[in-house]
Amino acid sequence: MSDATVVAKTMRLLVLNGPNLNLLGLRETAIYGRTSLASIEADCRLHLDRMCRPTGQPPLIDAEVELDFFQSNHEGVLVERIQQARGVVDLIVINPAAYTHTSVAIRDALLAVEIPVIEVHLSNIHKREPFRHHSYISDIAVGQIVGLGPDGYRFAVEAGIRHLARLARE
Ligand code: DQA
């Protein structure tokens, strides 16, 4: 068994997306690119499938992965989705979008459910307007991925699985 492998367990991932991310591909394409959120979701599913069931080699992760992918323009809906994840989801990947910089409610919900979190942003928020430099999530997250466009989501779900595999080995 390789170091990265964990013996069969279901890993449940929730990818949450905040306001205006439903317009990815159309919205401010110079910043966010032309890839839609549906394509990002499909790419995450394909990548997880390859991680767990690669052809001709042992799987990186010997586990079933369930992926729930969700977007809302409403803070309260995101808070409720986080609350519903308690005891049901193993790791949350979140792009809170504009709520990154404003939402104590989303931060508190993430703390309340005690689920590890990985924060992702398509753009490099640290290179943009000063009001985007602060995140209410980053200091409670396992890690933050910024500026890598849609690839950031793929890296985030992979990092999430690797993080859960590490926790399972401990
Ligand atoms: C974003 C960055 C936020 O500042 C912005 O409000 C978004 C998208 C990103 O993915 O780069 O809506 O989270």
Short mmCIF file of C-alpha atoms and ligand atoms in Angstrom, two decimals:
data_model
loop_
_atom_site.label_atom_id
_atom_site.label_comp_id
_atom_site.label_asym_id
_atom_site.label_seq_id
_atom_site.Cartn_x
_atom_site.Cartn_y
_atom_site.Cartn_z
CA MET A 1 0.00 0.00 0.00
CA SER A 2 1.46 3.35 -1.03
CA ASP A 3 1.69 6.24 1.37
CA ALA A 4 -1.11 8.12 -0.36
CA THR A 5 -3.53 5.21 -0.28
CA VAL A 6 -6.25 4.73 2.27
CA VAL A 7 -8.25 1.54 2.45
CA ALA A 8 -11.82 1.69 1.15
CA LYS A 9 -13.89 4.30 2.87
CA THR A 10 -16.37 6.71 1.40
CA MET A 11 -15.11 10.28 1.35
CA ARG A 12 -17.86 12.84 1.07
CA LEU A 13 -16.88 16.19 -0.43
CA LEU A 14 -19.05 19.28 -0.69
CA VAL A 15 -17.99 22.02 -3.12
CA LEU A 16 -19.80 25.27 -2.33
CA ASN A 17 -19.94 28.30 -4.61
CA GLY A 18 -21.12 31.78 -3.69
CA PRO A 19 -22.82 34.61 -5.53
CA ASN A 20 -22.34 35.31 -9.25
CA LEU A 21 -20.34 32.14 -9.81
CA ASN A 22 -23.36 30.84 -11.76
CA LEU A 23 -22.28 33.42 -14.36
CA LEU A 24 -18.76 32.02 -14.79
CA GLY A 25 -17.84 31.94 -18.46
CA LEU A 26 -19.87 35.10 -19.13
CA ARG A 27 -18.91 37.32 -16.23
CA GLU A 28 -15.77 39.54 -16.33
CA THR A 29 -14.03 37.02 -18.56
CA ALA A 30 -10.72 38.91 -18.45
CA ILE A 31 -10.56 38.04 -14.73
CA TYR A 32 -12.51 34.80 -14.41
CA GLY A 33 -12.05 33.25 -17.87
CA ARG A 34 -14.53 31.54 -20.18
CA THR A 35 -15.05 28.27 -18.31
CA SER A 36 -18.53 27.72 -16.90
CA LEU A 37 -19.24 26.42 -13.41
CA ALA A 38 -20.79 23.30 -14.97
CA SER A 39 -17.48 22.60 -16.76
CA ILE A 40 -15.57 23.09 -13.52
CA GLU A 41 -17.88 20.60 -11.80
CA ALA A 42 -17.43 18.08 -14.64
CA ASP A 43 -13.65 18.50 -14.44
CA CYS A 44 -13.66 17.89 -10.67
CA ARG A 45 -15.73 14.70 -11.14
CA LEU A 46 -13.41 13.44 -13.89
CA HIS A 47 -10.32 14.19 -11.83
CA LEU A 48 -11.68 12.43 -8.73
CA ASP A 49 -12.61 9.44 -10.87
CA ARG A 50 -9.08 9.28 -12.28
CA MET A 51 -7.58 9.57 -8.79
CA CYS A 52 -9.66 6.66 -7.53
CA ARG A 53 -9.80 4.53 -10.67
CA PRO A 54 -6.75 5.19 -12.86
CA THR A 55 -6.15 2.77 -15.71
CA GLY A 56 -3.20 0.40 -15.46
CA GLN A 57 -1.90 1.55 -12.12
CA PRO A 58 -2.90 1.28 -8.46
CA PRO A 59 -5.33 3.98 -7.37
CA LEU A 60 -3.87 7.00 -5.60
CA ILE A 61 -6.76 6.78 -3.18
CA ASP A 62 -8.52 3.49 -2.51
CA ALA A 63 -11.86 4.99 -1.57
CA GLU A 64 -15.24 5.89 -2.96
CA VAL A 65 -15.66 9.62 -3.32
CA GLU A 66 -19.06 11.30 -3.27
CA LEU A 67 -19.08 14.84 -4.62
CA ASP A 68 -21.87 17.32 -4.01
CA PHE A 69 -21.45 20.55 -6.00
CA PHE A 70 -23.65 23.52 -5.08
CA GLN A 71 -24.00 27.22 -5.92
CA SER A 72 -26.18 29.92 -4.40
CA ASN A 73 -26.44 33.68 -4.65
CA HIS A 74 -27.86 33.83 -1.11
CA GLU A 75 -25.84 33.93 2.10
CA GLY A 76 -28.55 32.22 4.19
CA VAL A 77 -28.89 29.38 1.69
CA LEU A 78 -25.13 28.79 1.86
CA VAL A 79 -25.27 28.87 5.68
CA GLU A 80 -28.07 26.28 5.64
CA ARG A 81 -26.19 24.06 3.19
CA ILE A 82 -23.15 24.19 5.50
CA GLN A 83 -25.32 23.34 8.53
CA GLN A 84 -26.84 20.37 6.68
CA ALA A 85 -23.32 19.08 6.04
CA ARG A 86 -22.68 18.45 9.74
CA GLY A 87 -21.97 14.75 10.30
CA VAL A 88 -22.68 14.02 6.62
CA VAL A 89 -19.76 15.62 4.78
CA ASP A 90 -16.04 14.96 5.42
CA LEU A 91 -14.57 18.06 3.77
CA ILE A 92 -15.84 21.32 2.27
CA VAL A 93 -14.22 23.12 -0.64
CA ILE A 94 -15.62 26.65 -0.79
CA ASN A 95 -15.39 29.60 -3.10
CA PRO A 96 -17.53 32.05 -1.12
CA ALA A 97 -17.05 34.66 -3.90
CA ALA A 98 -17.93 38.15 -2.59
CA TYR A 99 -19.00 36.67 0.78
CA THR A 100 -15.33 35.82 1.33
CA HIS A 101 -14.76 39.43 2.24
CA THR A 102 -17.96 40.11 4.21
CA SER A 103 -19.55 37.04 5.75
CA VAL A 104 -19.08 36.36 9.43
CA ALA A 105 -22.18 34.13 9.08
CA ILE A 106 -20.48 31.75 6.63
CA ARG A 107 -17.34 31.71 8.77
CA ASP A 108 -19.39 30.89 11.89
CA ALA A 109 -21.31 28.15 10.07
CA LEU A 110 -18.05 26.54 8.93
CA LEU A 111 -16.71 26.67 12.49
CA ALA A 112 -19.98 25.30 13.88
CA VAL A 113 -20.01 22.15 11.74
CA GLU A 114 -16.36 21.30 12.50
CA ILE A 115 -15.64 20.10 8.95
CA PRO A 116 -12.22 20.78 7.39
CA VAL A 117 -12.37 23.51 4.74
CA ILE A 118 -10.31 24.35 1.69
CA GLU A 119 -10.84 27.84 0.25
CA VAL A 120 -10.54 28.41 -3.47
CA HIS A 121 -10.64 31.49 -5.68
CA LEU A 122 -10.23 31.66 -9.44
CA SER A 123 -8.48 35.01 -9.30
CA ASN A 124 -5.57 35.96 -7.08
CA ILE A 125 -7.51 38.01 -4.53
CA HIS A 126 -4.23 39.25 -3.01
CA LYS A 127 -3.29 41.01 -6.28
CA ARG A 128 -6.65 42.73 -6.66
CA GLU A 129 -8.45 45.62 -4.92
CA PRO A 130 -7.53 46.01 -1.22
CA PHE A 131 -11.07 45.05 -0.10
CA ARG A 132 -10.50 41.58 -1.60
CA HIS A 133 -7.29 40.96 0.35
CA HIS A 134 -9.07 39.99 3.55
CA SER A 135 -10.87 36.66 3.76
CA TYR A 136 -13.11 35.67 6.67
CA ILE A 137 -12.33 32.05 5.81
CA SER A 138 -8.56 31.79 5.30
CA ASP A 139 -7.52 31.55 8.96
CA ILE A 140 -9.98 28.70 9.62
CA ALA A 141 -9.15 26.82 6.40
CA VAL A 142 -6.73 23.93 5.93
CA GLY A 143 -5.41 25.94 2.99
CA GLN A 144 -6.24 28.47 0.31
CA ILE A 145 -5.80 28.16 -3.47
CA VAL A 146 -5.92 31.43 -5.42
CA GLY A 147 -5.16 32.70 -8.91
CA LEU A 148 -5.05 29.39 -10.76
CA GLY A 149 -8.41 29.80 -12.49
CA PRO A 150 -10.66 26.73 -12.90
CA ASP A 151 -7.66 24.43 -12.24
CA GLY A 152 -7.78 25.64 -8.65
CA TYR A 153 -10.96 23.63 -8.08
CA ARG A 154 -9.32 20.43 -9.35
CA PHE A 155 -6.32 21.08 -7.09
CA ALA A 156 -8.64 21.82 -4.16
CA VAL A 157 -10.64 18.58 -4.43
CA GLU A 158 -7.41 16.59 -4.82
CA ALA A 159 -5.91 18.37 -1.81
CA GLY A 160 -9.12 17.62 0.09
CA ILE A 161 -8.91 13.90 -0.64
CA ARG A 162 -5.22 13.81 0.27
CA HIS A 163 -6.00 15.67 3.51
CA LEU A 164 -8.72 13.13 4.42
CA ALA A 165 -6.39 10.25 3.57
CA ARG A 166 -3.78 11.75 5.89
CA LEU A 167 -6.36 12.11 8.69
CA ALA A 168 -7.44 8.47 8.18
CA ARG A 169 -3.84 7.27 8.55
CA GLU A 170 -3.25 9.22 11.78
C1 DQA B 1 -13.68 35.21 -6.36
C2 DQA B 1 -12.99 36.49 -5.86
C3 DQA B 1 -13.98 37.38 -5.12
O1 DQA B 1 -13.33 38.55 -4.69
C4 DQA B 1 -15.11 37.78 -6.03
O2 DQA B 1 -16.08 38.53 -5.32
C5 DQA B 1 -15.74 36.62 -6.72
C6 DQA B 1 -14.90 35.53 -7.20
C7 DQA B 1 -12.73 34.34 -7.21
O3 DQA B 1 -13.04 33.17 -7.39
O4 DQA B 1 -11.73 34.83 -7.71
O5 DQA B 1 -16.94 36.62 -6.98
O6 DQA B 1 -14.05 34.44 -5.23
#
